[in-house]
Each structure stands twice: as C-alpha cells, then as structure tokens.
PDB file of C-alpha atoms in Angstrom:
ATOM      1  CA  MET A 104     186.586 195.057 294.804  1.00 82.00           C
ATOM      2  CA  ASN A 105     187.862 191.661 293.695  1.00 90.00           C
ATOM      3  CA  ARG A 106     188.243 190.530 290.085  1.00 91.00           C
ATOM      4  CA  ALA A 107     184.795 188.952 289.873  1.00 92.00           C
ATOM      5  CA  GLU A 108     183.213 192.136 291.217  1.00 93.00           C
ATOM      6  CA  GLN A 109     185.175 194.242 288.736  1.00 95.00           C
ATOM      7  CA  VAL A 110     184.002 192.117 285.817  1.00 95.00           C
ATOM      8  CA  ALA A 111     180.418 192.216 287.096  1.00 95.00           C
ATOM      9  CA  ALA A 112     180.511 196.005 287.360  1.00 95.00           C
ATOM     10  CA  LEU A 113     181.887 196.396 283.846  1.00 96.00           C
ATOM     11  CA  SER A 114     179.539 193.783 282.392  1.00 95.00           C
ATOM     12  CA  GLY A 115     176.476 195.568 283.676  1.00 92.00           C
ATOM     13  CA  ALA A 116     177.376 198.714 281.748  1.00 93.00           C
ATOM     14  CA  ALA A 117     178.865 196.975 278.717  1.00 96.00           C
ATOM     15  CA  ALA A 118     175.719 194.908 278.210  1.00 94.00           C
ATOM     16  CA  ASP A 119     173.982 198.032 276.907  1.00 93.00           C
ATOM     17  CA  GLN A 120     177.022 199.277 274.972  1.00 96.00           C
ATOM     18  CA  TRP A 121     177.718 196.396 272.583  1.00 97.00           C
ATOM     19  CA  GLY A 122     180.079 194.789 275.120  1.00 97.00           C
ATOM     20  CA  LEU A 123     182.203 197.946 275.265  1.00 98.00           C
ATOM     21  CA  VAL A 124     183.260 200.199 278.109  1.00 97.00           C
ATOM     22  CA  THR A 125     185.610 203.171 278.209  1.00 97.00           C
ATOM     23  CA  ALA A 126     188.341 203.673 280.794  1.00 97.00           C
ATOM     24  CA  ALA A 127     186.527 206.802 281.985  1.00 97.00           C
ATOM     25  CA  GLN A 128     183.299 204.862 282.439  1.00 97.00           C
ATOM     26  CA  ALA A 129     185.163 202.082 284.240  1.00 97.00           C
ATOM     27  CA  LYS A 130     186.549 204.644 286.661  1.00 96.00           C
ATOM     28  CA  GLU A 131     182.997 205.819 287.359  1.00 95.00           C
ATOM     29  CA  LEU A 132     182.156 202.202 288.146  1.00 96.00           C
ATOM     30  CA  GLY A 133     185.060 201.890 290.571  1.00 95.00           C
ATOM     31  CA  VAL A 134     187.518 200.064 288.286  1.00 96.00           C
ATOM     32  CA  ASN A 135     190.828 201.909 287.859  1.00 96.00           C
ATOM     33  CA  GLY A 136     193.473 201.779 285.160  1.00 94.00           C
ATOM     34  CA  VAL A 137     195.662 199.220 286.910  1.00 96.00           C
ATOM     35  CA  GLN A 138     192.688 196.915 287.342  1.00 96.00           C
ATOM     36  CA  LEU A 139     191.760 197.317 283.695  1.00 96.00           C
ATOM     37  CA  LEU A 140     195.295 196.359 282.718  1.00 96.00           C
ATOM     38  CA  ARG A 141     195.161 193.246 284.873  1.00 96.00           C
ATOM     39  CA  LEU A 142     191.785 192.230 283.469  1.00 96.00           C
ATOM     40  CA  THR A 143     193.229 192.676 279.982  1.00 97.00           C
ATOM     41  CA  GLU A 144     196.286 190.593 280.829  1.00 96.00           C
ATOM     42  CA  ALA A 145     193.949 187.922 282.181  1.00 96.00           C
ATOM     43  CA  GLY A 146     192.110 187.828 278.856  1.00 96.00           C
ATOM     44  CA  LEU A 147     188.842 189.110 280.290  1.00 96.00           C
ATOM     45  CA  LEU A 148     189.089 192.404 278.411  1.00 97.00           C
ATOM     46  CA  SER A 149     190.519 193.389 275.038  1.00 96.00           C
ATOM     47  CA  SER A 150     191.784 196.861 274.227  1.00 96.00           C
ATOM     48  CA  VAL A 151     189.955 197.836 271.018  1.00 96.00           C
ATOM     49  CA  GLY A 152     190.831 201.528 270.902  1.00 92.00           C
ATOM     50  CA  ARG A 153     192.564 204.107 273.007  1.00 92.00           C
ATOM     51  CA  GLY A 154     190.730 204.024 276.317  1.00 95.00           C
ATOM     52  CA  VAL A 155     188.051 201.589 275.086  1.00 97.00           C
ATOM     53  CA  TYR A 156     187.751 197.963 276.127  1.00 98.00           C
ATOM     54  CA  LEU A 157     185.687 195.004 274.959  1.00 98.00           C
ATOM     55  CA  LEU A 158     184.548 192.313 277.355  1.00 96.00           C
ATOM     56  CA  THR A 159     185.851 189.261 275.529  1.00 95.00           C
ATOM     57  CA  ALA A 160     182.889 187.138 276.617  1.00 92.00           C
ATOM     58  CA  ALA A 161     180.579 189.502 274.732  1.00 90.00           C
ATOM     59  CA  GLY A 162     182.132 188.827 271.320  1.00 92.00           C
ATOM     60  CA  VAL A 163     183.061 191.428 268.723  1.00 95.00           C
ATOM     61  CA  PRO A 164     180.064 193.577 267.720  1.00 96.00           C
ATOM     62  CA  PRO A 165     179.422 194.612 264.111  1.00 95.00           C
ATOM     63  CA  HIS A 166     180.853 197.968 263.056  1.00 96.00           C
ATOM     64  CA  LEU A 167     183.224 197.914 266.026  1.00 97.00           C
ATOM     65  CA  GLU A 168     185.383 200.792 264.785  1.00 96.00           C
ATOM     66  CA  VAL A 169     182.349 203.084 264.455  1.00 97.00           C
ATOM     67  CA  LYS A 170     181.111 202.277 267.947  1.00 97.00           C
ATOM     68  CA  VAL A 171     184.549 202.807 269.466  1.00 96.00           C
ATOM     69  CA  ALA A 172     184.915 206.190 267.750  1.00 95.00           C
ATOM     70  CA  TRP A 173     181.452 207.305 268.841  1.00 95.00           C
ATOM     71  CA  LEU A 174     182.007 206.279 272.473  1.00 95.00           C
ATOM     72  CA  ARG A 175     185.300 208.162 272.542  1.00 94.00           C
ATOM     73  CA  LEU A 176     183.547 211.440 271.692  1.00 92.00           C
ATOM     74  CA  GLN A 177     182.156 211.513 275.245  1.00 92.00           C
ATOM     75  CA  PRO A 178     184.175 208.880 277.102  1.00 94.00           C
ATOM     76  CA  LYS A 179     182.603 209.529 280.498  1.00 94.00           C
ATOM     77  CA  LYS A 180     179.007 209.340 279.313  1.00 94.00           C
ATOM     78  CA  PHE A 181     177.233 206.011 279.045  1.00 95.00           C
ATOM     79  CA  LEU A 182     175.143 205.306 275.960  1.00 92.00           C
ATOM     80  CA  TRP A 183     171.859 205.670 277.852  1.00 91.00           C
ATOM     81  CA  ASP A 184     172.879 209.140 279.030  1.00 91.00           C
ATOM     82  CA  ARG A 185     173.326 210.420 275.473  1.00 87.00           C
ATOM     83  CA  PRO A 186     169.954 211.472 274.058  1.00 82.00           C
ATOM     84  CA  VAL A 187     169.628 211.639 270.289  1.00 75.00           C
ATOM     85  CA  GLY A 188     170.614 215.129 269.187  1.00 69.00           C
ATOM     86  CA  ASP A 189     172.780 215.760 272.260  1.00 74.00           C
ATOM     87  CA  PRO A 190     174.763 218.907 271.336  1.00 69.00           C
ATOM     88  CA  ASP A 191     177.984 217.394 272.662  1.00 75.00           C
ATOM     89  CA  SER A 192     177.572 214.054 270.948  1.00 82.00           C
ATOM     90  CA  GLY A 193     177.930 213.136 267.299  1.00 92.00           C
ATOM     91  CA  VAL A 194     175.951 211.465 264.540  1.00 96.00           C
ATOM     92  CA  VAL A 195     177.415 208.788 262.283  1.00 97.00           C
ATOM     93  CA  SER A 196     177.271 210.238 258.775  1.00 96.00           C
ATOM     94  CA  HIS A 197     178.442 210.147 255.159  1.00 96.00           C
ATOM     95  CA  ALA A 198     179.991 206.843 254.037  1.00 96.00           C
ATOM     96  CA  SER A 199     179.888 205.434 257.572  1.00 97.00           C
ATOM     97  CA  ALA A 200     176.141 206.064 257.654  1.00 97.00           C
ATOM     98  CA  CYS A 201     175.843 204.125 254.395  1.00 97.00           C
ATOM     99  CA  GLN A 202     177.557 201.192 256.051  1.00 96.00           C
ATOM    100  CA  LEU A 203     175.186 201.148 259.005  1.00 97.00           C
ATOM    101  CA  LEU A 204     172.114 201.751 256.844  1.00 97.00           C
ATOM    102  CA  ASP A 205     173.359 199.127 254.366  1.00 96.00           C
ATOM    103  CA  LEU A 206     173.075 201.452 251.389  1.00 96.00           C
ATOM    104  CA  GLY A 207     175.201 201.041 248.274  1.00 93.00           C
ATOM    105  CA  ASP A 208     178.821 199.962 248.243  1.00 92.00           C
ATOM    106  CA  ILE A 209     180.558 203.273 248.872  1.00 91.00           C
ATOM    107  CA  PRO A 210     184.053 202.829 250.394  1.00 90.00           C
ATOM    108  CA  ALA A 211     184.398 203.894 254.026  1.00 87.00           C
ATOM    109  CA  PRO A 212     188.133 203.914 254.840  1.00 89.00           C
ATOM    110  CA  GLU A 213     187.546 206.138 257.864  1.00 95.00           C
ATOM    111  CA  VAL A 214     184.818 206.586 260.438  1.00 96.00           C
ATOM    112  CA  GLU A 215     182.859 209.755 259.643  1.00 97.00           C
ATOM    113  CA  ILE A 216     180.902 211.466 262.393  1.00 96.00           C
ATOM    114  CA  SER A 217     179.154 214.823 262.178  1.00 95.00           C
ATOM    115  CA  VAL A 218     179.490 216.985 265.288  1.00 92.00           C
ATOM    116  CA  PRO A 219     177.671 220.274 265.980  1.00 88.00           C
ATOM    117  CA  ARG A 220     180.754 222.257 266.888  1.00 85.00           C
ATOM    118  CA  ARG A 221     184.314 222.071 265.632  1.00 85.00           C
ATOM    119  CA  ARG A 222     186.343 219.336 267.286  1.00 83.00           C
ATOM    120  CA  THR A 223     189.630 217.663 266.540  1.00 79.00           C
ATOM    121  CA  THR A 224     190.760 214.085 266.928  1.00 80.00           C
ATOM    122  CA  THR A 225     194.130 212.372 266.954  1.00 79.00           C
ATOM    123  CA  GLU A 226     192.613 209.134 265.691  1.00 83.00           C
ATOM    124  CA  PRO A 227     194.051 208.489 262.203  1.00 84.00           C
ATOM    125  CA  PHE A 228     190.955 206.697 260.891  1.00 91.00           C
ATOM    126  CA  VAL A 229     188.304 209.031 262.312  1.00 93.00           C
ATOM    127  CA  ARG A 230     187.016 212.132 260.518  1.00 94.00           C
ATOM    128  CA  LEU A 231     184.888 214.621 262.428  1.00 94.00           C
ATOM    129  CA  ARG A 232     182.757 216.847 260.208  1.00 94.00           C
ATOM    130  CA  THR A 233     181.293 220.034 261.661  1.00 93.00           C
ATOM    131  CA  ALA A 234     177.598 220.137 260.802  1.00 92.00           C
ATOM    132  CA  GLN A 235     174.228 220.742 262.378  1.00 91.00           C
ATOM    133  CA  VAL A 236     171.970 217.704 262.091  1.00 93.00           C
ATOM    134  CA  ALA A 237     168.310 218.175 262.951  1.00 92.00           C
ATOM    135  CA  ALA A 238     166.550 215.600 265.105  1.00 90.00           C
ATOM    136  CA  THR A 239     164.331 214.740 262.129  1.00 93.00           C
ATOM    137  CA  GLU A 240     167.470 213.830 260.157  1.00 95.00           C
ATOM    138  CA  ILE A 241     168.652 211.268 262.709  1.00 95.00           C
ATOM    139  CA  THR A 242     167.671 207.629 262.945  1.00 95.00           C
ATOM    140  CA  THR A 243     168.980 204.943 265.299  1.00 94.00           C
ATOM    141  CA  VAL A 244     170.795 201.837 264.091  1.00 95.00           C
ATOM    142  CA  ASP A 245     171.915 199.302 266.694  1.00 94.00           C
ATOM    143  CA  GLY A 246     171.871 202.009 269.342  1.00 92.00           C
ATOM    144  CA  LEU A 247     173.920 204.479 267.298  1.00 94.00           C
ATOM    145  CA  PRO A 248     172.585 207.821 266.056  1.00 95.00           C
ATOM    146  CA  VAL A 249     172.905 207.804 262.259  1.00 96.00           C
ATOM    147  CA  THR A 250     171.900 210.328 259.614  1.00 97.00           C
ATOM    148  CA  THR A 251     168.775 209.318 257.711  1.00 97.00           C
ATOM    149  CA  ALA A 252     169.053 208.108 254.138  1.00 96.00           C
ATOM    150  CA  MET A 253     167.944 211.504 252.801  1.00 95.00           C
ATOM    151  CA  ARG A 254     170.435 213.441 254.918  1.00 95.00           C
ATOM    152  CA  THR A 255     173.170 210.923 254.106  1.00 96.00           C
ATOM    153  CA  ILE A 256     172.663 211.313 250.357  1.00 93.00           C
ATOM    154  CA  THR A 257     172.638 215.102 250.698  1.00 91.00           C
ATOM    155  CA  ASP A 258     175.855 215.019 252.728  1.00 93.00           C
ATOM    156  CA  LEU A 259     177.557 212.774 250.178  1.00 92.00           C
ATOM    157  CA  LEU A 260     176.590 215.074 247.316  1.00 89.00           C
ATOM    158  CA  HIS A 261     177.871 218.133 249.163  1.00 86.00           C
ATOM    159  CA  ALA A 262     181.102 216.296 249.989  1.00 88.00           C
ATOM    160  CA  GLY A 263     181.750 215.515 246.328  1.00 83.00           C
ATOM    161  CA  ALA A 264     181.548 211.743 246.632  1.00 81.00           C
ATOM    162  CA  ASP A 265     181.807 209.570 243.515  1.00 79.00           C
ATOM    163  CA  GLY A 266     178.651 209.792 241.418  1.00 75.00           C
ATOM    164  CA  GLY A 267     178.498 206.082 240.698  1.00 81.00           C
ATOM    165  CA  HIS A 268     178.614 205.229 244.363  1.00 87.00           C
ATOM    166  CA  ILE A 269     175.956 207.808 245.183  1.00 87.00           C
ATOM    167  CA  GLY A 270     173.738 206.341 242.476  1.00 86.00           C
ATOM    168  CA  GLY A 271     173.930 202.976 244.205  1.00 91.00           C
ATOM    169  CA  VAL A 272     173.057 204.541 247.544  1.00 93.00           C
ATOM    170  CA  ILE A 273     170.038 206.312 246.025  1.00 91.00           C
ATOM    171  CA  ALA A 274     168.841 203.124 244.296  1.00 91.00           C
ATOM    172  CA  ASP A 275     169.020 201.115 247.529  1.00 95.00           C
ATOM    173  CA  ALA A 276     167.315 203.839 249.557  1.00 95.00           C
ATOM    174  CA  GLU A 277     164.485 204.163 247.024  1.00 93.00           C
ATOM    175  CA  ARG A 278     163.988 200.408 246.752  1.00 94.00           C
ATOM    176  CA  ARG A 279     163.637 200.156 250.538  1.00 95.00           C
ATOM    177  CA  ASP A 280     161.265 203.144 250.709  1.00 93.00           C
ATOM    178  CA  LEU A 281     163.702 205.167 252.815  1.00 94.00           C
ATOM    179  CA  ILE A 282     163.347 208.096 250.406  1.00 91.00           C
ATOM    180  CA  THR A 283     160.950 209.210 247.712  1.00 87.00           C
ATOM    181  CA  VAL A 284     162.089 210.564 244.385  1.00 80.00           C
ATOM    182  CA  ASP A 285     159.877 213.622 244.842  1.00 81.00           C
ATOM    183  CA  ASP A 286     161.480 214.609 248.136  1.00 84.00           C
ATOM    184  CA  LEU A 287     164.984 213.872 246.921  1.00 82.00           C
ATOM    185  CA  ALA A 288     164.490 215.833 243.697  1.00 77.00           C
ATOM    186  CA  GLN A 289     163.336 218.895 245.611  1.00 78.00           C
ATOM    187  CA  ARG A 290     166.150 218.734 248.111  1.00 79.00           C
ATOM    188  CA  VAL A 291     169.172 218.008 245.927  1.00 75.00           C
ATOM    189  CA  GLN A 292     168.217 219.044 242.390  1.00 71.00           C
ATOM    190  CA  PRO A 293     171.044 221.615 241.948  1.00 69.00           C
ATOM    191  CA  LEU A 294     173.592 219.105 243.173  1.00 68.00           C
ATOM    192  CA  ALA A 295     172.010 216.316 241.146  1.00 60.00           C
ATOM    193  CA  ARG A 296     172.469 218.333 237.954  1.00 62.00           C
ATOM    194  CA  LYS A 297     176.127 218.803 238.805  1.00 64.00           C
ATOM    195  CA  TYR A 298     176.506 215.032 239.088  1.00 58.00           C
ATOM    196  CA  GLY A 299     174.403 214.299 236.028  1.00 57.00           C
ATOM    197  CA  LEU A 300     171.825 212.435 238.099  1.00 57.00           C
ATOM    198  CA  ILE A 301     168.351 212.414 236.580  1.00 52.00           C
ATOM    199  CA  LEU A 302     165.762 212.725 239.338  1.00 54.00           C
ATOM    200  CA  GLN A 303     162.333 213.044 237.818  1.00 52.00           C
ATOM    201  CA  PRO A 304     159.507 213.624 240.320  1.00 50.00           C
ATOM    202  CA  GLU A 305     156.616 211.209 239.932  1.00 50.00           C
ATOM    203  CA  MET A 306     153.636 212.528 237.970  1.00 47.00           C
TER     204      MET A 306
END
C-alpha cells in the first residue's frame, strides 16, 4: 500500500469520525505504526492524543479533546459500530455534557465520561465516572452520545457542583425547552433543597 492508498484508507474511516482515526483502527485498515509515523512526519496526520490521529486536511473539529477521549475508550471500534447505550462504551456527562449541549458556563477542566462499569485511565485530563445511564437519558450531539439535559443536571447536583453554575444550566435548559420545571422538581427536589434552588411546579 503506497502513501496515497494509506491516506485514502484512513480518510474513508475518518470522514465519519470528525477527521479522526485511532492507531488500532488504522491497523484494521492495513496501515501500521511505522506508516502512521511517516504520514505524521509528512504533515498528512497530526497526533492529537495517545494513539489518535487527525487527518490534517479535515481541520480541527469542535470539542476535539472530548472526541479523542471517547474514541480511546474503545480504540478498535469505529464510531458506526458503537450503538448508543453500548455497555462497553461511554456517555459524555457532567460538565462536559454541558459544553456539548451548550448549557450554562460551568467550567470543564477535564473530560467527563460516564461508563457502566469501573474503568481506569492514565489520561490526566479525563475523568471516568461509573454510572448506569438509561437509553432514554442519552441524546446524540455531533455523533457523540451525551447525557440529556435532565440527566446532566441530576448528575451535577449529585456531584456537588457549584450552585450558581447549576442555576445557569437549568435556566438555559428550561429556556430551550429541554426540561420542564415539573419534571425537574419531581426528580431533584431533595437535592434542590440542599442547594437552595426553588423549583416550583407549574399550577
């Protein structure tokens, strides 16, 4: 396989993965580590995370760090082979979910992903949270599985996030009709009292 064929093979997969491909996926496509290194040295690829490459012609996608972290959870599996709710995959959650859902202005210094069984990571800016997330609590944003606004708010309250930031998230979610006050009040009332949030169901 010559260089043009290598790039073509990687591009076909990366086109549906925000321009990204993992080393494990590349191997499945017939492109080995040495070839990846040479493509990187030639400026055709950029290393954007351990074992994750970006085709430079594709441009940098939004929320790159989240997408890299999510791909690395199952480095051999392509995006289209990861159904929503896959027990071995993860769901972007907490403050990272707020970023993707564009809710509030809560700081997100690390990528937060909820996984169904306990896992560890050596990535310094990735936090894996062990939690079961029902299919009804997952939405898709730019191809990524993300906790819904309701589940995100609940997770933030349970995690002890700053009340002011959570208030902003709730206000944005309500304004965009992603939640209703009635549903939220029923689901998080005990936690809301702890935070001093006043959630009055509509009469």
